[in-house]
Coordinates of C-alpha atoms and ligand atoms in Angstrom, one line a residue:
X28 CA -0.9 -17.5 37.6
X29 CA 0.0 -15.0 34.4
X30 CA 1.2 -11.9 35.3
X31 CA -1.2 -9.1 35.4
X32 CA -2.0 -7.1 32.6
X33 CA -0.3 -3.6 31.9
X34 CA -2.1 -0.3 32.1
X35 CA 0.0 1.9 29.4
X36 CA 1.2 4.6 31.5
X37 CA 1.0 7.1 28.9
X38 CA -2.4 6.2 28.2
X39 CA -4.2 4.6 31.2
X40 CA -7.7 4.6 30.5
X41 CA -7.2 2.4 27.1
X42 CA -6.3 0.6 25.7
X43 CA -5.1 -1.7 27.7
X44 CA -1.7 -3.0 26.3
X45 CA -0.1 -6.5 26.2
X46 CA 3.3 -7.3 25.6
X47 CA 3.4 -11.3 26.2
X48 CA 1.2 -13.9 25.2
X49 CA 0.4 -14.9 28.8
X50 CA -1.1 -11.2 29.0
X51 CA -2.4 -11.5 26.0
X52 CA -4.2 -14.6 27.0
X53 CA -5.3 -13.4 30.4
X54 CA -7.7 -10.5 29.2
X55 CA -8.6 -12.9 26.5
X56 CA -9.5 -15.7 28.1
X57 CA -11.6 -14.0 30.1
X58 CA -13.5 -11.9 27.5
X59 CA -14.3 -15.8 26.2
X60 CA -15.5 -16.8 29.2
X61 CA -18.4 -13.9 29.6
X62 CA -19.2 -15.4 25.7
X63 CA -17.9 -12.3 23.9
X64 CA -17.3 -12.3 20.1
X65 CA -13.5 -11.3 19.5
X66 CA -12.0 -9.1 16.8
X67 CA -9.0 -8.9 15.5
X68 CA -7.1 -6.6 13.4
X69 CA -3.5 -7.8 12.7
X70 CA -0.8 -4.8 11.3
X71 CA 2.8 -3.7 11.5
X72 CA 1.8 -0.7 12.7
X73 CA 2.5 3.3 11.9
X74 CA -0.9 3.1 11.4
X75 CA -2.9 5.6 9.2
X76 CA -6.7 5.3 8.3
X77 CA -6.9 2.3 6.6
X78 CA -5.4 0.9 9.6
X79 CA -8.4 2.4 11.4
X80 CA -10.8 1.9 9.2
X81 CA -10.6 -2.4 9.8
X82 CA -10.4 -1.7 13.7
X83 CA -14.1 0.4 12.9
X84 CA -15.4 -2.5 11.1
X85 CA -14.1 -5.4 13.7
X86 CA -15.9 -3.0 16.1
X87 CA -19.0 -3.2 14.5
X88 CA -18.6 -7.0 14.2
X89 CA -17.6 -8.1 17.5
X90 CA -17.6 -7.2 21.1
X91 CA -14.3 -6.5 21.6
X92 CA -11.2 -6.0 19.6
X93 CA -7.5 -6.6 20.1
X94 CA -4.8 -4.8 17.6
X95 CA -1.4 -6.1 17.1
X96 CA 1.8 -4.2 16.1
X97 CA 4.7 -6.3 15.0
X98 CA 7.1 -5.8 11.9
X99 CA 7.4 -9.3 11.2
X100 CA 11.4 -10.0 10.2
X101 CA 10.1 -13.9 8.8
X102 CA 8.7 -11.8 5.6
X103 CA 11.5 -9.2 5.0
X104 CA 14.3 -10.1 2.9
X105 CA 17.7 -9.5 4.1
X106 CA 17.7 -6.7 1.1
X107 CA 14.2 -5.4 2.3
X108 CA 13.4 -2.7 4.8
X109 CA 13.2 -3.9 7.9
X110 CA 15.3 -1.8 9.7
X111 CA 14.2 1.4 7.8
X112 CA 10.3 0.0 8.1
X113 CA 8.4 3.4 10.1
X114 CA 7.9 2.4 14.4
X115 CA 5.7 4.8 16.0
X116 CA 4.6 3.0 18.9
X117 CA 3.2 5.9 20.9
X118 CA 1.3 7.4 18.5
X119 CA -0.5 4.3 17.2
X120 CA -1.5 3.4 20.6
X121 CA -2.8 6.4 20.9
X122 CA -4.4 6.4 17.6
X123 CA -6.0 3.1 18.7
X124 CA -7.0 5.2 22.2
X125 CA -9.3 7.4 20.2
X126 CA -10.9 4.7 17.9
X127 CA -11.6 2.8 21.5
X128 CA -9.5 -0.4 20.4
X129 CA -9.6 -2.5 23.9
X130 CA -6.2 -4.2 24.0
X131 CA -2.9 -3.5 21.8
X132 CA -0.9 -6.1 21.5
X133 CA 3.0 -6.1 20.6
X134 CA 5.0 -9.0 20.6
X135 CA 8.9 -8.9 20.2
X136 CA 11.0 -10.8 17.4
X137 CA 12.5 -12.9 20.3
X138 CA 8.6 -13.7 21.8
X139 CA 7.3 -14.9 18.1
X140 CA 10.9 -16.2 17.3
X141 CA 12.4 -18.0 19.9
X142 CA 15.9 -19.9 19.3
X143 CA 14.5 -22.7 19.0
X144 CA 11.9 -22.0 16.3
X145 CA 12.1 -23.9 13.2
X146 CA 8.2 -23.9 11.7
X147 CA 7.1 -22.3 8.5
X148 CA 3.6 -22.2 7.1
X149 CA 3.5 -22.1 3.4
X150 CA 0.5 -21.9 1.1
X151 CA 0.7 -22.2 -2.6
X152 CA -2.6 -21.6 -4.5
X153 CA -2.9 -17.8 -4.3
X154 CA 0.4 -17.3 -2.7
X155 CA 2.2 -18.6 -6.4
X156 CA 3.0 -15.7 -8.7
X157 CA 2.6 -11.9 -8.0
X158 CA 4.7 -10.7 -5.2
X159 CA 6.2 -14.5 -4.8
X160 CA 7.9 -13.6 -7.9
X161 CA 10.0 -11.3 -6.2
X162 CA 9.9 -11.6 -2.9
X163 CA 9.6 -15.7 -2.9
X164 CA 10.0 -15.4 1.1
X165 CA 6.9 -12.7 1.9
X166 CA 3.9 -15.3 2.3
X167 CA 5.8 -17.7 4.3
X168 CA 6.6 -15.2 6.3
X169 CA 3.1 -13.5 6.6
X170 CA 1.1 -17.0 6.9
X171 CA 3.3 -18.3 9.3
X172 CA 3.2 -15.3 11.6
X173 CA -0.4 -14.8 11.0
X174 CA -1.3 -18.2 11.9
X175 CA 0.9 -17.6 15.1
X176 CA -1.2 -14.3 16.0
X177 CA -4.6 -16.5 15.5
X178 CA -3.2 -18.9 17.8
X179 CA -2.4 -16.4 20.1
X180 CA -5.2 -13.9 20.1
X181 CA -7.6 -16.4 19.4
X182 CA -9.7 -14.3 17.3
X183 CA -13.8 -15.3 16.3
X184 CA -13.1 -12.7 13.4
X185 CA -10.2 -10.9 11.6
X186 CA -10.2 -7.8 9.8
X187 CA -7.8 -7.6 6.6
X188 CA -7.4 -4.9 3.7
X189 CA -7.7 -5.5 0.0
X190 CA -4.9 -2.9 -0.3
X191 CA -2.9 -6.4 0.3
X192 CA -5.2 -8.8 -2.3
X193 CA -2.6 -11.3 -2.9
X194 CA -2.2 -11.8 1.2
X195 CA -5.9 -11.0 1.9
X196 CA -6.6 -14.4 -0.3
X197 CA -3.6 -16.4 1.4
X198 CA -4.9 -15.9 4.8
X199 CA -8.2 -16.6 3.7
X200 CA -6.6 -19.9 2.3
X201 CA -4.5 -21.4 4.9
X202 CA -7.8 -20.3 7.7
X203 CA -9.5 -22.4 5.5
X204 CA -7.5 -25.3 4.7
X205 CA -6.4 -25.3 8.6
X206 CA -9.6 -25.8 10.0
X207 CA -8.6 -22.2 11.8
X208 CA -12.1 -21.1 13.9
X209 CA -11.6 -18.0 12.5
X210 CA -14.1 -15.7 9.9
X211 CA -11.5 -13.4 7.8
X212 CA -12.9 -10.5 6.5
X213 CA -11.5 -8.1 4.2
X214 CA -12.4 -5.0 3.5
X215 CA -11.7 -2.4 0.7
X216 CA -8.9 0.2 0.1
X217 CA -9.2 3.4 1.8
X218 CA -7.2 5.8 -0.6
X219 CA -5.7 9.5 -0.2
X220 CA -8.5 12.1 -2.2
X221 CA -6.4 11.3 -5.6
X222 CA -6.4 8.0 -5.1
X223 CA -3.5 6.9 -3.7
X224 CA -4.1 3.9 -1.1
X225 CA -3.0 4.8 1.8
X226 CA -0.1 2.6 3.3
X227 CA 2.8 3.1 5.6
X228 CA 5.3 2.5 3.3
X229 CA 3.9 5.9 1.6
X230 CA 6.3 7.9 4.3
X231 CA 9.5 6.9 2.5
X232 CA 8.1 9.1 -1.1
X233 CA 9.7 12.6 -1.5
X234 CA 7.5 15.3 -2.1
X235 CA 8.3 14.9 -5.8
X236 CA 7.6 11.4 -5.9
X237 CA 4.5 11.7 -3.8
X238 CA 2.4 13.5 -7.0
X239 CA 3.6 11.0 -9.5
X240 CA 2.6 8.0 -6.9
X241 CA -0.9 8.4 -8.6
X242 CA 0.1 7.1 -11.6
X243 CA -0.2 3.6 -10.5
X244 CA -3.8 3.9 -9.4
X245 CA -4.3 5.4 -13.0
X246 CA -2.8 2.4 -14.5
X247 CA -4.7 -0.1 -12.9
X248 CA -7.7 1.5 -14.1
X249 CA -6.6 1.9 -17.6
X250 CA -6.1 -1.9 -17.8
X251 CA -9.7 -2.0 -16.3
X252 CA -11.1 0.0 -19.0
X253 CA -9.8 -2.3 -21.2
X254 CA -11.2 -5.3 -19.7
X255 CA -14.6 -3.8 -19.1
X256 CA -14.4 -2.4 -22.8
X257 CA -13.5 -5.9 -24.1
X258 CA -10.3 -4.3 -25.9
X259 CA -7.1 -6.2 -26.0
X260 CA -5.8 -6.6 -22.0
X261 CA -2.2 -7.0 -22.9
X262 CA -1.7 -4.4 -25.2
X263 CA -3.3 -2.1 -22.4
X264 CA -0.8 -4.0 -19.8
X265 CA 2.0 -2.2 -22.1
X266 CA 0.8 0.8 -21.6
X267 CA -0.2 1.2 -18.6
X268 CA 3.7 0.0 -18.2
X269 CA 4.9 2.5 -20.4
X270 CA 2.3 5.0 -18.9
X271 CA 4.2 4.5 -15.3
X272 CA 7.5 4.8 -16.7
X273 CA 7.1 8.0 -18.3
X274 CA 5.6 9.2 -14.8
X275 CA 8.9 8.5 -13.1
X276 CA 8.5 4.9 -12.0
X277 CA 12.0 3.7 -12.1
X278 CA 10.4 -0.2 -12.6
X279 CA 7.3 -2.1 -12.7
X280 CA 7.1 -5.3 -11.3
X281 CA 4.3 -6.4 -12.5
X282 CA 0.8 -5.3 -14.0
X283 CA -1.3 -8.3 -14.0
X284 CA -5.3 -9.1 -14.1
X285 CA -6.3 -12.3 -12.2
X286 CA -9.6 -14.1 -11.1
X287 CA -10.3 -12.5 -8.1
X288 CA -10.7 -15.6 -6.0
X289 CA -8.3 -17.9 -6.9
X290 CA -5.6 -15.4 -7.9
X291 CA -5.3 -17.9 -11.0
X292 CA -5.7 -17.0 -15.1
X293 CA -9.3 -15.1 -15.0
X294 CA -12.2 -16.6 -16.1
X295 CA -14.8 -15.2 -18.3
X296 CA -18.1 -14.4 -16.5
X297 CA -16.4 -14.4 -13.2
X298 CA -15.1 -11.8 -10.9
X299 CA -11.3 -11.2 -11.4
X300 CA -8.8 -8.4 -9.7
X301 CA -6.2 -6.2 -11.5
X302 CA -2.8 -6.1 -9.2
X303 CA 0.0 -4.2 -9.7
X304 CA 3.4 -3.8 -8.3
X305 CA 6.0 -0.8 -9.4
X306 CA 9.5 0.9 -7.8
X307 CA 8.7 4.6 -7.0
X308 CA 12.4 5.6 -6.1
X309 CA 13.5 3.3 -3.6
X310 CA 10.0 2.6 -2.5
X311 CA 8.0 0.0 -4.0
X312 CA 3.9 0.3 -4.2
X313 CA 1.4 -2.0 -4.6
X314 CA -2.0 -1.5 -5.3
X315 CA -5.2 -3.5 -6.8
X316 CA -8.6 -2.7 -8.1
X317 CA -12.1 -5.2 -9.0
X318 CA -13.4 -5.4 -12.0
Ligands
AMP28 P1 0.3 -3.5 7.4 O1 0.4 -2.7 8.7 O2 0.7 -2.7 6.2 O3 0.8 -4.9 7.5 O4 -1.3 -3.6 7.2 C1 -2.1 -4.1 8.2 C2 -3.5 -4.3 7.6 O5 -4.0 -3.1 7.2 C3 -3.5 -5.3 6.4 O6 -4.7 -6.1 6.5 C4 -3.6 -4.3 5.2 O7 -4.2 -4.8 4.1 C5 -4.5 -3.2 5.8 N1 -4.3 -1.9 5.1 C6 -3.1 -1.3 4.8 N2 -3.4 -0.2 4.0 C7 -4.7 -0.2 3.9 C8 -5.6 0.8 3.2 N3 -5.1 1.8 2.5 N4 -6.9 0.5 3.3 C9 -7.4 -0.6 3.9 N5 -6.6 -1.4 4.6 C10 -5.3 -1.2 4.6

């Protein structure tokens, strides 16, 4: 029999909270067996509103919903910031308490990662270019412990943001092309009142930082006027660039407009995304618009 499942002593009434996969499974399990739809919002928690916003929608689309929490080390570099990455355990289950989230789950490195563990998922399609150009070991790392969290929760839905377009359209892929039971869903940015998407990386920006962060935003939209407008793309590319450097940005990855399906060169007539990535400092922001 699987142990029993933990009441959070700081918060008892809920959600309830699961720390192994076989207490995972056991509430679960039986939510399947009394035919109940499953959600499923995956995150590495110090969770803010966008976070909460996908919990509100898997809400609305299923009968109950499970959260995870896990900064996953497979998709940090060894230069990246794992170690710095924000843990706030307490307040995101509580966070997760008032939304009415019905079971937390948080796996350590050593329950997804055993010794003995030697399996990577890796998608190309969507997953080539973009981020992969510099950091060529993030979507192995997401897909692989993405597909382990379906396996594990099971979900009949999951909830994604477009903040993360490029990995939105990865899990999308592999769910697909793995026969995974799973609908994925995403949903759009939820940004600050000037724009800025909200993300957890946006604790590491100094004050100072923190007004010129909007200037990324700006430039994705000033590539998208040009598209709309029918002017030339790359020469608005360059400026948006040179726009982002004058704001501060210390370097900008990339500024790139894609189809919006297949992450590919766009298409005319079809629907295609503008992504960005740029170095604010020592913290690097992404963000991504439709056209
Ligand atoms: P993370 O904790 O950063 O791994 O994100 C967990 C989930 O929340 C991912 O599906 C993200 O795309 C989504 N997310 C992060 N920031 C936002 C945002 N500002 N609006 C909507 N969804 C978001």
């Amino acid at each position: 029999m699987s142990a029993p499942v933990v009441q959070d002593p700081v918060f008892p009434q809920n959600p309830k909270t699961a720390r192994t996969i076989a207490d995972l499974r056991t509430v679960v399990t039986t939510w399947k067996r009394d035919g109940l739809r499953v959600g499923f919002v995956p995150t590495m928690g110090a969770l803010h509103d966008g976070h909460l916003a996908l919990v509100r929608h898997a809400q609305s689309v299923s009968d109950k919903v499970v959260v995870s929490i896990f900064v996953n080390p497979m998709q940090f570099a060894p230069t990246e910031d794992l170690e710095r990455y924000p843990r706030r355990e307490v307040e995101d289950i509580a966070k997760l308490a008032e939304v009415g989230c019905d079971l937390v789950y948080l796996p350590t490195p050593e329950i997804m990662y055993p010794a003995d563990f030697v399996t990577r998922v890796h998608v190309d399609g969507p997953a080539q270019g973009l981020e992969t150009d510099f950091r060529p070991q993030f979507f192995d790392g997401v897909a692989t412990v993405v597909c382990k969290l379906f396996n594990q929760v099971m979900p009949d839905v999951a909830v994604f943001g477009e903040k993360d377009y490029q990995q939105l359209k990865v899990v999308q892929a592999f769910a697909r092309d793995l026969d995974m039971p799973v609908e994925v869903v995403g949903l759009p940015t939820v940004r600050e009142m000037d724009g800025l998407a909200l993300s957890s990386r946006n604790a590491y920006l100094k004050p100072e930082d923190r007004a010129q962060a909007i200037a990324l935003y700006n430039a994705l939209r000033h590539v998208r006027a040009a598209v709309v407008d029918g002017l030339d793309v790359e020469a608005a590319i360059t400026e948006a660039t040179g726009n982002l450097t004058a704001a501060g940005f210390a370097k900008v990855d990339y500024i790139a407009v894609r189809h919006a399906e297949t992450l590919g060169d766009p298409v005319d007539g079809e629907p295609q995304r503008i992504l960005a990535a740029a170095w604010l400092g020592t913290t690097r922001l992404i963000d991504n618009i439709g056209v």
